[in-house]
CSV table of C-alpha atoms in Angstrom, one decimal:
chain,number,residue,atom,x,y,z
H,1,UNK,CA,1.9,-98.0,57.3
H,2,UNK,CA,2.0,-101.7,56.6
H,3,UNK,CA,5.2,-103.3,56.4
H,4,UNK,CA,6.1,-106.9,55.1
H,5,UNK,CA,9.6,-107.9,55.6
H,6,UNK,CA,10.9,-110.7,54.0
H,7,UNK,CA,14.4,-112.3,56.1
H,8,UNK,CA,14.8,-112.2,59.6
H,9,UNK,CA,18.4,-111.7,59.7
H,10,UNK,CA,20.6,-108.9,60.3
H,11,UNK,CA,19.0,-106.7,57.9
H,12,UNK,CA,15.1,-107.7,58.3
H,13,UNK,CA,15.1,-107.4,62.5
H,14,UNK,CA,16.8,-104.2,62.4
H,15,UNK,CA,14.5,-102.8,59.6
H,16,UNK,CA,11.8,-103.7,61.1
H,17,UNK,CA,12.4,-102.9,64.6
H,18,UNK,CA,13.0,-99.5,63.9
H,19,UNK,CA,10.2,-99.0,61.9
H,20,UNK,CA,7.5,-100.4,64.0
H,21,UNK,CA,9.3,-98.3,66.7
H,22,UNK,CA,7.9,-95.1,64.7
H,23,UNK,CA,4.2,-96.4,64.7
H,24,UNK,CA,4.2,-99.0,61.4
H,25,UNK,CA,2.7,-102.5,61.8
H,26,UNK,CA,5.4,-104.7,60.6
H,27,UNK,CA,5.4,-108.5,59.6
H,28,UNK,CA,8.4,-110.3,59.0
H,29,UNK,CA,8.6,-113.5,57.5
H,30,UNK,CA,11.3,-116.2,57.1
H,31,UNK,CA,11.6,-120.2,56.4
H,32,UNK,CA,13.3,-120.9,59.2
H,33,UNK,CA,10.4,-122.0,61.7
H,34,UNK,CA,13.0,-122.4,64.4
H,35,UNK,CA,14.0,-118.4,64.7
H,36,UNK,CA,10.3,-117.2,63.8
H,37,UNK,CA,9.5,-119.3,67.2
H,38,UNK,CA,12.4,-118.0,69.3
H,39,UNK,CA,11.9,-114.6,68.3
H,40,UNK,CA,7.9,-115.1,68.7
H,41,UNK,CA,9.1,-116.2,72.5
H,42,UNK,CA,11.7,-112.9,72.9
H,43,UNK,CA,14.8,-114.1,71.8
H,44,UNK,CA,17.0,-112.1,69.3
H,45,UNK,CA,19.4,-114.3,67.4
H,46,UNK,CA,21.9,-112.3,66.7
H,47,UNK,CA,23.6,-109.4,68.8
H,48,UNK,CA,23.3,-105.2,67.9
H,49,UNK,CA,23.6,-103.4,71.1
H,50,UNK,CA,19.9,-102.2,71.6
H,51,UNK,CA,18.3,-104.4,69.6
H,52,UNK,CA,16.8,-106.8,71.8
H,53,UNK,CA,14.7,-103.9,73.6
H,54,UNK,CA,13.8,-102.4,70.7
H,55,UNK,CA,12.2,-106.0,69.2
H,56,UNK,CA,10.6,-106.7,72.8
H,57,UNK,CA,8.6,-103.4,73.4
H,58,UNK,CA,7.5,-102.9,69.7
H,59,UNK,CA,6.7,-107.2,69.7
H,60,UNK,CA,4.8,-106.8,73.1
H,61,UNK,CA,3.1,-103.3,71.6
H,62,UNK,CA,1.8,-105.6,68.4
H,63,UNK,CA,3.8,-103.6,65.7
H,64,UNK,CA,5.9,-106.0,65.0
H,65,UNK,CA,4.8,-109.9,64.2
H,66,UNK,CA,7.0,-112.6,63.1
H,67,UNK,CA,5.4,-115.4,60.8
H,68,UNK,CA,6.4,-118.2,58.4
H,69,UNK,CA,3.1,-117.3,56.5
H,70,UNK,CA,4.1,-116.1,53.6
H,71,UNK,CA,1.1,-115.6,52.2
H,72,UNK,CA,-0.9,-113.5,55.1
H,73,UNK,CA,2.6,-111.7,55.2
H,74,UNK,CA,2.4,-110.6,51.2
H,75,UNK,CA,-1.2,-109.4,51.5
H,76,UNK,CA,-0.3,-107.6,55.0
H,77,UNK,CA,1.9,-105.2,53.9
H,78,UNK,CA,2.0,-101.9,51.2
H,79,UNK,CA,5.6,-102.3,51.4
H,80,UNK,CA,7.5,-105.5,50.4
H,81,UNK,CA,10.8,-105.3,51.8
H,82,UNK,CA,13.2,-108.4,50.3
H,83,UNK,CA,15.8,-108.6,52.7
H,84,UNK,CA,16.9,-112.2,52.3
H,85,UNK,CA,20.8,-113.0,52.3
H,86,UNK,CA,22.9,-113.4,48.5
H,87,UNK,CA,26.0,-115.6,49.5
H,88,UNK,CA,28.6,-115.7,47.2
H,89,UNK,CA,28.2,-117.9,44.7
H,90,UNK,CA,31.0,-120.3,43.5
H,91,UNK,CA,33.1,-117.7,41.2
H,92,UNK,CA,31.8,-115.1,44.1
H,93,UNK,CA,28.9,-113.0,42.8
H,94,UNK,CA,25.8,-112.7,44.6
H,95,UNK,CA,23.7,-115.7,44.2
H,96,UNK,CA,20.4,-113.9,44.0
H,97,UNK,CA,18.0,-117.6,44.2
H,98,UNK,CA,16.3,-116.1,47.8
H,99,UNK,CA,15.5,-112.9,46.5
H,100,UNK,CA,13.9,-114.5,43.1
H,101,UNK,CA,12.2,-116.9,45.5
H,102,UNK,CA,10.6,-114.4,47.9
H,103,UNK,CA,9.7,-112.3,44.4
H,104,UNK,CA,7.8,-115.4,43.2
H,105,UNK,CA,6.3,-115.2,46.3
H,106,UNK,CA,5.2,-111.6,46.3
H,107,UNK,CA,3.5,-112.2,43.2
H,108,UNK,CA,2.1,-115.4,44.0
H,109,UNK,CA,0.3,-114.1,46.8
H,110,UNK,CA,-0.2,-110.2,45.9
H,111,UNK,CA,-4.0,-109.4,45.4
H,112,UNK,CA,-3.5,-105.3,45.4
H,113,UNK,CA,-0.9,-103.2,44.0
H,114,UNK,CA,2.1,-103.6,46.4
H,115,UNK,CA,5.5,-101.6,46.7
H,116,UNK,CA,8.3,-104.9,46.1
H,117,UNK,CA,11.9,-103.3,47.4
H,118,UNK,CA,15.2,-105.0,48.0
H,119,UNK,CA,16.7,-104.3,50.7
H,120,UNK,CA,19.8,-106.9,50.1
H,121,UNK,CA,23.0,-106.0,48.7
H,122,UNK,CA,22.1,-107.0,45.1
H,123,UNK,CA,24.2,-106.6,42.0
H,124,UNK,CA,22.9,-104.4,39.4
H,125,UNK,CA,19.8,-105.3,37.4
H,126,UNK,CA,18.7,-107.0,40.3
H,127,UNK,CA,16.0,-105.1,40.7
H,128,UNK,CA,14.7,-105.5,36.8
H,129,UNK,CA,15.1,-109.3,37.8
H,130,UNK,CA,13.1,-109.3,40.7
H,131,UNK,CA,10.1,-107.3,38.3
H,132,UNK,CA,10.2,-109.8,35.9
H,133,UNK,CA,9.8,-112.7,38.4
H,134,UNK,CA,6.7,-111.0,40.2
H,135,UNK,CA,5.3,-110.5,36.9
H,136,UNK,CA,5.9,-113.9,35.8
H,137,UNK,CA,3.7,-115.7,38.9
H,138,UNK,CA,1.3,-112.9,38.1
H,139,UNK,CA,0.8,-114.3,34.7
H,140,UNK,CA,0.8,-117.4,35.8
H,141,UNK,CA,-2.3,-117.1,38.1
H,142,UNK,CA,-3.8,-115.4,35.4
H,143,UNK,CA,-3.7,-112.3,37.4
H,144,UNK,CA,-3.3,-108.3,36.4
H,145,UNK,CA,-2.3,-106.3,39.1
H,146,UNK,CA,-0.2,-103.2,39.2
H,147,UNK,CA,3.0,-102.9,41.6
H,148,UNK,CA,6.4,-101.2,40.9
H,149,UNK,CA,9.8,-102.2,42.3
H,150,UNK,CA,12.3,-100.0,44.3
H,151,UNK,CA,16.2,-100.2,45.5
H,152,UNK,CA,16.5,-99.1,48.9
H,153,UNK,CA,19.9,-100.8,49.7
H,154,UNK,CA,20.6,-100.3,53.6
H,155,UNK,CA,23.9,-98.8,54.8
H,156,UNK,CA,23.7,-100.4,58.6
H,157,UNK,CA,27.2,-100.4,60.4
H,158,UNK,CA,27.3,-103.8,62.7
H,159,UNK,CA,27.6,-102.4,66.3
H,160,UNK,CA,25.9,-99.0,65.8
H,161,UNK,CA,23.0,-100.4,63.2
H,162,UNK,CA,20.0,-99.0,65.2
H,163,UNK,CA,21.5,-95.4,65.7
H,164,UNK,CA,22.3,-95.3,61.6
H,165,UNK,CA,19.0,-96.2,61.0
H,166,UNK,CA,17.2,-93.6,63.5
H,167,UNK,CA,19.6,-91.0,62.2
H,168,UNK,CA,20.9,-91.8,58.8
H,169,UNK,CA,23.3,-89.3,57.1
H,170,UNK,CA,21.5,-90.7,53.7
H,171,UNK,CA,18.5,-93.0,52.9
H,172,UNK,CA,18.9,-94.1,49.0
H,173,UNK,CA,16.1,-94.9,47.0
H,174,UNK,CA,16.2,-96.3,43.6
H,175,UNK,CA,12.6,-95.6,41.8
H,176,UNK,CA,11.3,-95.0,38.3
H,177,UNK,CA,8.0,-94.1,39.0
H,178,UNK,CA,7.6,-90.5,41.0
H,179,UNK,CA,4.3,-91.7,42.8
H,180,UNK,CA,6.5,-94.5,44.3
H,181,UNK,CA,9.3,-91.9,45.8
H,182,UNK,CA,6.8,-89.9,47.1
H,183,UNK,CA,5.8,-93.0,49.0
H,184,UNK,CA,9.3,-94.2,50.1
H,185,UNK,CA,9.4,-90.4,51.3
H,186,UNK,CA,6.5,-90.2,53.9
H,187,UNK,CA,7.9,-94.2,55.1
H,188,UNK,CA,11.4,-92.6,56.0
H,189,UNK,CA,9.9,-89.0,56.6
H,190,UNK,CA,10.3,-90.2,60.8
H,191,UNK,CA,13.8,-90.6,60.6
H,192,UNK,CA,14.8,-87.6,58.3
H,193,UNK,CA,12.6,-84.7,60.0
H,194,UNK,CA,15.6,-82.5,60.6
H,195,UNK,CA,16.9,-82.1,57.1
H,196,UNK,CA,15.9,-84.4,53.7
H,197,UNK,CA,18.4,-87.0,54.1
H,198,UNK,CA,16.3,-88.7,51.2
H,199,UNK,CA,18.5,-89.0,47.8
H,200,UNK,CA,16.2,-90.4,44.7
H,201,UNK,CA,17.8,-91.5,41.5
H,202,UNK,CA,17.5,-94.6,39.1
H,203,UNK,CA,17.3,-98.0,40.3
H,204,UNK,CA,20.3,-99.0,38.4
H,205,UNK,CA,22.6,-95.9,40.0
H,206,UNK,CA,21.2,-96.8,43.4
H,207,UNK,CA,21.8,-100.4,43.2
H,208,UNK,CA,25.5,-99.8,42.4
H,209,UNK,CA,25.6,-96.8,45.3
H,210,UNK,CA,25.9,-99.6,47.8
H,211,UNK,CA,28.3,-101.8,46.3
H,212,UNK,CA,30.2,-98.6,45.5
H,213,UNK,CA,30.0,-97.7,48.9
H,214,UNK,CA,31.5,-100.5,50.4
H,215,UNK,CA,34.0,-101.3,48.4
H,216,UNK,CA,35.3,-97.9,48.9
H,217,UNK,CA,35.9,-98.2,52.4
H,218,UNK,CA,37.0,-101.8,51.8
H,219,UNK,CA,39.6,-99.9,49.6
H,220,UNK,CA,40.9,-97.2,52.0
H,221,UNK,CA,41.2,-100.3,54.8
H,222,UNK,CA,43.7,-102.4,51.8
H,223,UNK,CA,45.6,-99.4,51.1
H,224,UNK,CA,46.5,-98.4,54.4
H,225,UNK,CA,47.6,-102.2,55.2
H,226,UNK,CA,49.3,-101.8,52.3
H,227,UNK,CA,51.1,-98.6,53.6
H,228,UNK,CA,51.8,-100.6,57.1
H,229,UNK,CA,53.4,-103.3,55.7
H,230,UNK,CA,55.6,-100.9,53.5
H,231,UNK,CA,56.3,-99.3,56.8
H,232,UNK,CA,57.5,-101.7,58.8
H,233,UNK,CA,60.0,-102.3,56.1
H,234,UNK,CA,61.2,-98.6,55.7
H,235,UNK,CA,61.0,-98.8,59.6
H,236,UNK,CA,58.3,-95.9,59.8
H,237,UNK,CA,55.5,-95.8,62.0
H,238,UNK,CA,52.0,-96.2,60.3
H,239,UNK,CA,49.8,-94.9,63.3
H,240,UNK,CA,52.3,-91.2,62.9
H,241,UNK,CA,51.8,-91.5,58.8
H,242,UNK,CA,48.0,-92.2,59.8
H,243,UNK,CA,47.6,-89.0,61.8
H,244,UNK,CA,49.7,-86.8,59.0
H,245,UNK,CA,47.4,-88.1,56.4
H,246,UNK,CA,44.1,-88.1,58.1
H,247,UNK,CA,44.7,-84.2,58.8
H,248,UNK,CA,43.9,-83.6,55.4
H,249,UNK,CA,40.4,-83.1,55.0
H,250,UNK,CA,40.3,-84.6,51.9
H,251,UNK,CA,41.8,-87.9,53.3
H,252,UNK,CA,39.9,-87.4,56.8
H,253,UNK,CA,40.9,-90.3,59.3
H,254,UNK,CA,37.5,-92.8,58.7
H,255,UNK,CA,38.4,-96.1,57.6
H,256,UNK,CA,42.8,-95.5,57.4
H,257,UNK,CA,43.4,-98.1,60.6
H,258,UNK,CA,45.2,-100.3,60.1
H,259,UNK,CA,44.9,-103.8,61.1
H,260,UNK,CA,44.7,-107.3,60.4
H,261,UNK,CA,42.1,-107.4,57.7
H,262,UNK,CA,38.6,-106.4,57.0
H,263,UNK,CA,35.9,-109.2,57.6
H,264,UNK,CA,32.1,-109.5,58.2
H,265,UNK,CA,29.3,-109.7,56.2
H,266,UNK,CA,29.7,-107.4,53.5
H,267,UNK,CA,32.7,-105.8,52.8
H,268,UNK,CA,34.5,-109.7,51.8
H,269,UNK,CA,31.2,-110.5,49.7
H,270,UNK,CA,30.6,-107.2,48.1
H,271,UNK,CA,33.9,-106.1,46.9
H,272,UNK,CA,34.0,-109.9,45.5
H,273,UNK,CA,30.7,-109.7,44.3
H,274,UNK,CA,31.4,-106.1,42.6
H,275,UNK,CA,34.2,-107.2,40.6
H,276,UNK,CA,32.8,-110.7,39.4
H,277,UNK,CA,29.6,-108.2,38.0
H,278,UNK,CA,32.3,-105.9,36.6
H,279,UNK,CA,33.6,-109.5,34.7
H,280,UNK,CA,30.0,-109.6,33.2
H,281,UNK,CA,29.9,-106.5,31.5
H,282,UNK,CA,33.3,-106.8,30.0
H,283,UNK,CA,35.7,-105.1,33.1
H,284,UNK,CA,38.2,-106.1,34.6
H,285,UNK,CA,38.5,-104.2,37.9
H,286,UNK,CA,42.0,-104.5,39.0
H,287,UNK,CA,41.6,-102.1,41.9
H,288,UNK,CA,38.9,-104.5,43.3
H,289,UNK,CA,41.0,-107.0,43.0
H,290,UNK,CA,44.0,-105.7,44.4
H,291,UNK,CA,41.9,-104.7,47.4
H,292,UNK,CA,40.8,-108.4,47.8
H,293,UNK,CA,44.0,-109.8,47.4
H,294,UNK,CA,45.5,-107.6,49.9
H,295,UNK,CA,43.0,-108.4,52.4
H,296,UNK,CA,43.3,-112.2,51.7
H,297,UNK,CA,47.2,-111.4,52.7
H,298,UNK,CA,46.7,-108.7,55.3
H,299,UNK,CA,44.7,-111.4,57.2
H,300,UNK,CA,47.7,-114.0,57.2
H,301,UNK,CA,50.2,-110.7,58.7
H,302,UNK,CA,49.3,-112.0,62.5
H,303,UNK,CA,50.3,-115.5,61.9
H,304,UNK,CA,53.6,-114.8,60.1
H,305,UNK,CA,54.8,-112.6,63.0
H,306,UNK,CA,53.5,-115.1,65.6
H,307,UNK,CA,55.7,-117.5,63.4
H,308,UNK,CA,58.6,-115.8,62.6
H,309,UNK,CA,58.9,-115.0,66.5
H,310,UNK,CA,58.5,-118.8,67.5
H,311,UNK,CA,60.1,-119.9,65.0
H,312,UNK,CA,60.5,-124.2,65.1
H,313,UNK,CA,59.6,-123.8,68.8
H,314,UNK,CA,55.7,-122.8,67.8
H,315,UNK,CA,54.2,-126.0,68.0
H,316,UNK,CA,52.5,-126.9,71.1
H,317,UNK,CA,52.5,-123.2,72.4
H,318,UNK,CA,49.8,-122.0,74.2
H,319,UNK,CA,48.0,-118.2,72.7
H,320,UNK,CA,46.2,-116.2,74.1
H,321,UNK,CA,43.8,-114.6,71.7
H,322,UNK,CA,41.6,-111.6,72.7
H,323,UNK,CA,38.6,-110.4,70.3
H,324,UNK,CA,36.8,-113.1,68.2
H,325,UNK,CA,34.1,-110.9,66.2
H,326,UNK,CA,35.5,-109.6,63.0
H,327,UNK,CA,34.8,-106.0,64.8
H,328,UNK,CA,33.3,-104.7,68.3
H,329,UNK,CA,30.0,-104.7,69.4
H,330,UNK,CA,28.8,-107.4,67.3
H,331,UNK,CA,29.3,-111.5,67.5
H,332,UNK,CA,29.7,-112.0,63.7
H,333,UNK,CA,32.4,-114.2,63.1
H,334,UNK,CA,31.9,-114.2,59.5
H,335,UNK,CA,35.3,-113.7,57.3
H,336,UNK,CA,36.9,-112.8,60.8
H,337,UNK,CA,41.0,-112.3,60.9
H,338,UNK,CA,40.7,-114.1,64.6
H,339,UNK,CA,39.7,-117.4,62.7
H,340,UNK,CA,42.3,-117.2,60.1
H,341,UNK,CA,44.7,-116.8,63.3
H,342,UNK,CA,43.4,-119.6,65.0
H,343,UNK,CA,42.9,-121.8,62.5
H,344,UNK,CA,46.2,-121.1,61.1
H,345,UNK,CA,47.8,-122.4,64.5
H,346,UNK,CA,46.1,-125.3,64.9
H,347,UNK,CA,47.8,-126.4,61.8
H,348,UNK,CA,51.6,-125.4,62.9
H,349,UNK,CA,50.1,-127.5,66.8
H,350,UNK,CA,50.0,-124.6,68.7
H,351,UNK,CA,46.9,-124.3,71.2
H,352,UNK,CA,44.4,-121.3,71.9
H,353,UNK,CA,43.0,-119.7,74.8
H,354,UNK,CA,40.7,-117.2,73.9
H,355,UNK,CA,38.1,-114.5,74.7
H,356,UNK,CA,35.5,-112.2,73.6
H,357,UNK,CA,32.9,-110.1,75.0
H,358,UNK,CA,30.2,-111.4,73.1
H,359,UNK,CA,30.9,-113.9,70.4
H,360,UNK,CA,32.0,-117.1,72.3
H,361,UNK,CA,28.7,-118.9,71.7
H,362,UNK,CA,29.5,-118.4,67.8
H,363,UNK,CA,32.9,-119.3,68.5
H,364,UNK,CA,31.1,-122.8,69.8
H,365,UNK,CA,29.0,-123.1,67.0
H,366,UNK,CA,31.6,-122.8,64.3
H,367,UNK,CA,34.4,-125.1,66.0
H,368,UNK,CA,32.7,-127.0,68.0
H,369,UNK,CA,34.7,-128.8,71.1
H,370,UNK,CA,38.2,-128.8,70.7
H,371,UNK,CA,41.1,-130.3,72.6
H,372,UNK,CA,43.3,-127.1,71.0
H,373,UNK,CA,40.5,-124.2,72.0
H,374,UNK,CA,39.7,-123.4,75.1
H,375,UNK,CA,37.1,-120.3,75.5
H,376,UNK,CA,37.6,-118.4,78.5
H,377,UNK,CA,34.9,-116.6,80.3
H,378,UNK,CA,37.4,-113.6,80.8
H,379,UNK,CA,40.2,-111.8,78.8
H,380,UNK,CA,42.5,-112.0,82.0
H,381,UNK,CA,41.6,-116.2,82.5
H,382,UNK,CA,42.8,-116.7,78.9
H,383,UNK,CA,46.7,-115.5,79.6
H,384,UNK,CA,47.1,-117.6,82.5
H,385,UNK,CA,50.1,-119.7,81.1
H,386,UNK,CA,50.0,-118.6,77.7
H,387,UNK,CA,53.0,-117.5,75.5
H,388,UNK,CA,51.8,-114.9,74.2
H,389,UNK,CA,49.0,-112.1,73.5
H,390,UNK,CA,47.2,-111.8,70.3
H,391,UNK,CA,44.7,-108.7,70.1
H,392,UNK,CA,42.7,-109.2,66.7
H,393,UNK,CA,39.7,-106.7,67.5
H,394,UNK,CA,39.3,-103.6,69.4
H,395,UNK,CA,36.9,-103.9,72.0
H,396,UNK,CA,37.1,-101.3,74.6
H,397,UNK,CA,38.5,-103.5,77.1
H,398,UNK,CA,41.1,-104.4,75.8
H,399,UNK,CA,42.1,-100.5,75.8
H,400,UNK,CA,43.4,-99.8,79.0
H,401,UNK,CA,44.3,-102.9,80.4
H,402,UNK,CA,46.2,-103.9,83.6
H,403,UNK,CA,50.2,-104.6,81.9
H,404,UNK,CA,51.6,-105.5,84.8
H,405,UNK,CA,49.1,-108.4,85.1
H,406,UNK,CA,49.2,-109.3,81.8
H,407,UNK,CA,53.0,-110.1,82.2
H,408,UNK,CA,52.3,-111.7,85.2
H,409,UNK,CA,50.5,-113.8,83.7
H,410,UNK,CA,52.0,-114.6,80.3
H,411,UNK,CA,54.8,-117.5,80.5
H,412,UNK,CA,56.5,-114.9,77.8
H,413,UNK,CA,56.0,-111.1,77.7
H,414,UNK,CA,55.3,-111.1,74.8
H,415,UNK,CA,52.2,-109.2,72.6
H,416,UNK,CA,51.1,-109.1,68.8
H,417,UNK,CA,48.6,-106.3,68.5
H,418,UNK,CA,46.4,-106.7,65.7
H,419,UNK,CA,44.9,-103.4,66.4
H,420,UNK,CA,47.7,-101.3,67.0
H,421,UNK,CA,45.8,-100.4,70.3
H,422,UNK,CA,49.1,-99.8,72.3
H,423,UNK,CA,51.7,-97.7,72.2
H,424,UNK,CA,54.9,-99.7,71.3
H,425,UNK,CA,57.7,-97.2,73.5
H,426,UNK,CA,55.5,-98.0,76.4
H,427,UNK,CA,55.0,-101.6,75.9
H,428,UNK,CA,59.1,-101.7,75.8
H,429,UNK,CA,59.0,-99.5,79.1
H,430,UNK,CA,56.9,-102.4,80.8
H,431,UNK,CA,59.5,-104.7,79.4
H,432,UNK,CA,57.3,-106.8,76.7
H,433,UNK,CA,58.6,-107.7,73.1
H,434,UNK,CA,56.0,-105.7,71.0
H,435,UNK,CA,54.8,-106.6,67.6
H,436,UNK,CA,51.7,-104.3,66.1
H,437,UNK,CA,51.4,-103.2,62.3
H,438,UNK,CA,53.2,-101.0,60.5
H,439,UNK,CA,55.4,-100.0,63.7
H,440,UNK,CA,58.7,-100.2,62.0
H,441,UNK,CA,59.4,-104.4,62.9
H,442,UNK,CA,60.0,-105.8,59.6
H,443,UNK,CA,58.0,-108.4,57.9
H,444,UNK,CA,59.8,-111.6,56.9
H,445,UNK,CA,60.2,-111.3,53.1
C-alpha cells in the first residue's frame, strides 16, 4: 500500500519504519528541511533501540522516502497518517494548530479519495475537526472529492516502540464508515496474523481510548508514590507493600514502582490535556488532577531528601547524578525528574556530575555549557569526588554495580535512589547512608 506520513518525529519514523518493513511504500513529510536532509543522509534523530536499522534498510530498499513536498506526499499515499506533535497549550490542552494545518494540506492537495487518520494524541472531536478542515480547502478549490477520516491513536512505549508495533496486544481504530475499517484491517493485517488484535468502534470512543489509557497508568504511578511517601512516614516498606499488592491479579505489578515521578512525552501532556477537555464539557476531574498534582510533588521528593540530609552545608556540593532520560532506553529528556533535580540544585549552589547512557547530547542541547554541570562519559567518572549518589532512572547498569567502588569514590557514602533499585539492609551492610522511596526514612513534613 501507499502510505503518507505527516511528522517525522517519534511517532511518524516509527510508524513508518515498521510499515515499509512489511512491504508498504511510505513517504513522510515534515517542515523541518534540516531533519528531512539528515534522515535522507541516514541519520535518525532521535533514539529507539532498533530503529536506526530498521529506517536504513527499508530507506536503502526505497520503501521509505523522506520529503518536505507536501504536495507529491498528499497525492502519494491512500493513507494519510497525521502524526504531527499537539504541545500543551497555555491552560494545557492539546493545541491541535499542526494537525489542522497538515489537514488543510491534505485537502489542498488531495486529487482522489484519500483515507486522512490521526495518529497524534488528540482530544476528542479532533477528528470531526480535522474533517471539516479538509472539507473546507476542498471547497475552497472548488473541488468534490470523497475521503473519510479515522482515529488510530498509537500506543508506542519509548524504549520498546518497534516491538509494540510489530506485535501489538491491540491496534484501535476509530471509523464510521465500514468500507474504511475493512481498509485499516488489511494495512495492520501484517502485524496481527496470529489472532485479530484489531478493535473497531466510534471515532469519538477511540479518541478518548488513548487519553484513557494513559492517564490510567499515569494514575497507578501517583498512587503508588502516594503510598511511598505514606510509608516512609508509617515506617513501612513500599517495595514489600508493592509485592503484596501486585499478587493480586486484579492489581497485577505493571505500572505500581515507585519512584521519582512520571515524565516524557505523554503521560505529563495527556493527563493535563484530558482534564483541561474534561473542563470543556462541564467536568471537573479531580482524580486527574490529583494525579498531576502528585506527580508535580513526587518530582521534587529527590531534592528534599538531598536537602534535608545536607542541610545549610548543601551549597557548593558536588552530585553525582546517574540516569538523565525520563526512563531507559530512550534520550527524551522531556518532563524528566533528573532535570527537576538538577535544576533544583543549581539554585541551592550545589554542582552536578552526571551520566547517562544515551541522553548526554540532549542534556547539551537543553543546558548548554555550564560551570555547575559537568557530563561524564561514564557512570563511574561522575563519582570521583562527589558527595553523593543520585539514581533518577533505571538503566540496567546501574543494577549491579561495583559498591565498593562507588564508596571509594564518593567523598561521602552516601546514596539517594530514585528507583529503589537497591536493597536498603545491604546498602547499610556496605556501610552507606541509604535514602530510596517509601523505605521507611521519613519525609520532612
Amino acid at each position: 500500500m501507499n502510505i503518507t506520513i505527516f511528522g517525522s518525529g517519534y511517532v511518524g519514523l516509527v510508524t513508518g519504519a515498521c510499515l515499509a518493513d512489511v512491504g508498504n511504500h511510505v513517504v513522510c513529510v515534515d517542515v523541518d528541511a534540516a531533519k528531512i536532509e539528515r534522515l535522507n543522509q541516514g541519520e535518525v534523530p532521535i533514539h529507539e533501540p532498533g530503529l536506526d536499522d530498521l529506517i536504513r534498510r527499508n530507506a536503502g530498499k526505497g520503501r521509505l522516502q523522506f520529503t518536505t513536498d507536501a504536495e507529491s506526499a498528499v497525492r502519494h499515499g491512500l493513507f494519510q497518517m497525521i502524526a504531527v506533535g499537539t504541545p500543551p497549550d497555555e491552560d494545557g490542552s492539546a493545541d491541535l494548530r499542526y494537525v489542522l494545518q497538515v489537514a488543510e494540506t491534505i485537502g489542498q492537495y488531495m486529487d482522489e479519495y484519500k483515507v486522512v487518520m490521526t495518529k497524534s494524541t488528540v482530544p476528542v472531536g479532533t477528528a470531526d475537526k480535522v474533517r471539516a478542515r479538509v472539507a473546507e480547502s476542498l471547497s475552497a478549490r472548488g473541488a468534490t472529492i470523497e475521503f473519510d477520516t479515522v482515529s488510530n491513536p498509537e500506543f508506542l512505549k519509548e524504549g520498546a516502540a518497534i516491538e509494540d508495533f510489530m506485535k501489538p496486544d491491540r491496534v484501535v481504530v476509530g471509523a464510521d464508515n465500514p468500507r474504511t475499517a475493512e481498509l485499516l484491517k488489511a494495512l495492520y493485517d501484517p502485524f496481527t496474523r496470529s489472532r485479530d488484535r484489531m478493535i473497531v468502534m466510534d471515532v469519538r470512543s477511540s479518541e478518548l481510548t488513548k487519553y484513557a489509557a494513559n492517564a490510567l497508568l499515569a494514575t497507578k504511578i501517583s498512587f503508588m508514590n502516594e503510598l511511598a511517601n505514606l510509608a516512609e512516614r508509617m515506617g513501612a516498606d513500599i517495595e514489600k507493600v508493592r509485592q503484596g499488592i501486585g499478587s493480586d491479579p486484579r492489581i497485577g505489578y505493571s505500572f505500581i514502582y515507585p519512584g521519582a515521578g512520571y515524565g516524557g512525552s505523554c503521560f505529563p501532556k495527556d493527563v493535563q490535556a484530558l482534564e483541561r477537555s474534561a473542563r470543556e464539557f462541564g467536568y471537573e476531574a479531580s482524580v486527574l488532577q490529583a494525579v498531576e498534582e502528585t506527580n508535580r510533588r513526587q518530582k521534587q521528593v529527590l531534592f528534599r531528601k538531598v536537602e534535608r540530609h545536607f542541610g545549610d552545608a548543601l551549597k557548593g556540593k558536588v552530585l553525582a547524578v546517574w540516569g538523565l532520560a525520563f526512563k531507559p532506553n530512550t534520550d527524551d529528556m522531556r518532563e524528566a525528574p533528573s532535570r527537576e533535580l538538577m535544576e533544583s540544585l543549581w539554585k541551592a549552589g550545589a554542582k552536578v556530575q552526571a551520566y547517562d547512557p544515551v541522553a548526554m547530547e540532549e542534556t547539551r542541547r537543553i543546558y548548554g555549557e555550564r560551570d555547575d554541570l559537568c557530563l561524564c562519559d561514564t557512570g563511574e567518572a561522575a563519582l570521583v569526588g562527589a558527595d553523593a549518589l543520585v539514581i533518577c532512572t533505571e538503566w540496567k547498569e546501574f543494577r549491579s554495580p561495583d559498591f565498593s567502588r562507588i564508596k571509594s569514590s564518593l567523598s561521602q557514602p552516601v546514596i539517594f535512589d530514585g528507583r529503589n533499585l537497591y536493597d536498603p539492609t545491604l546498602m547499610g551492610g556496605f556501610g552507606f547512608t541509604y535514602y530510596g522511596i517509601g523505605r521507611g526514612q521519613p519525609l520532612p513534613v
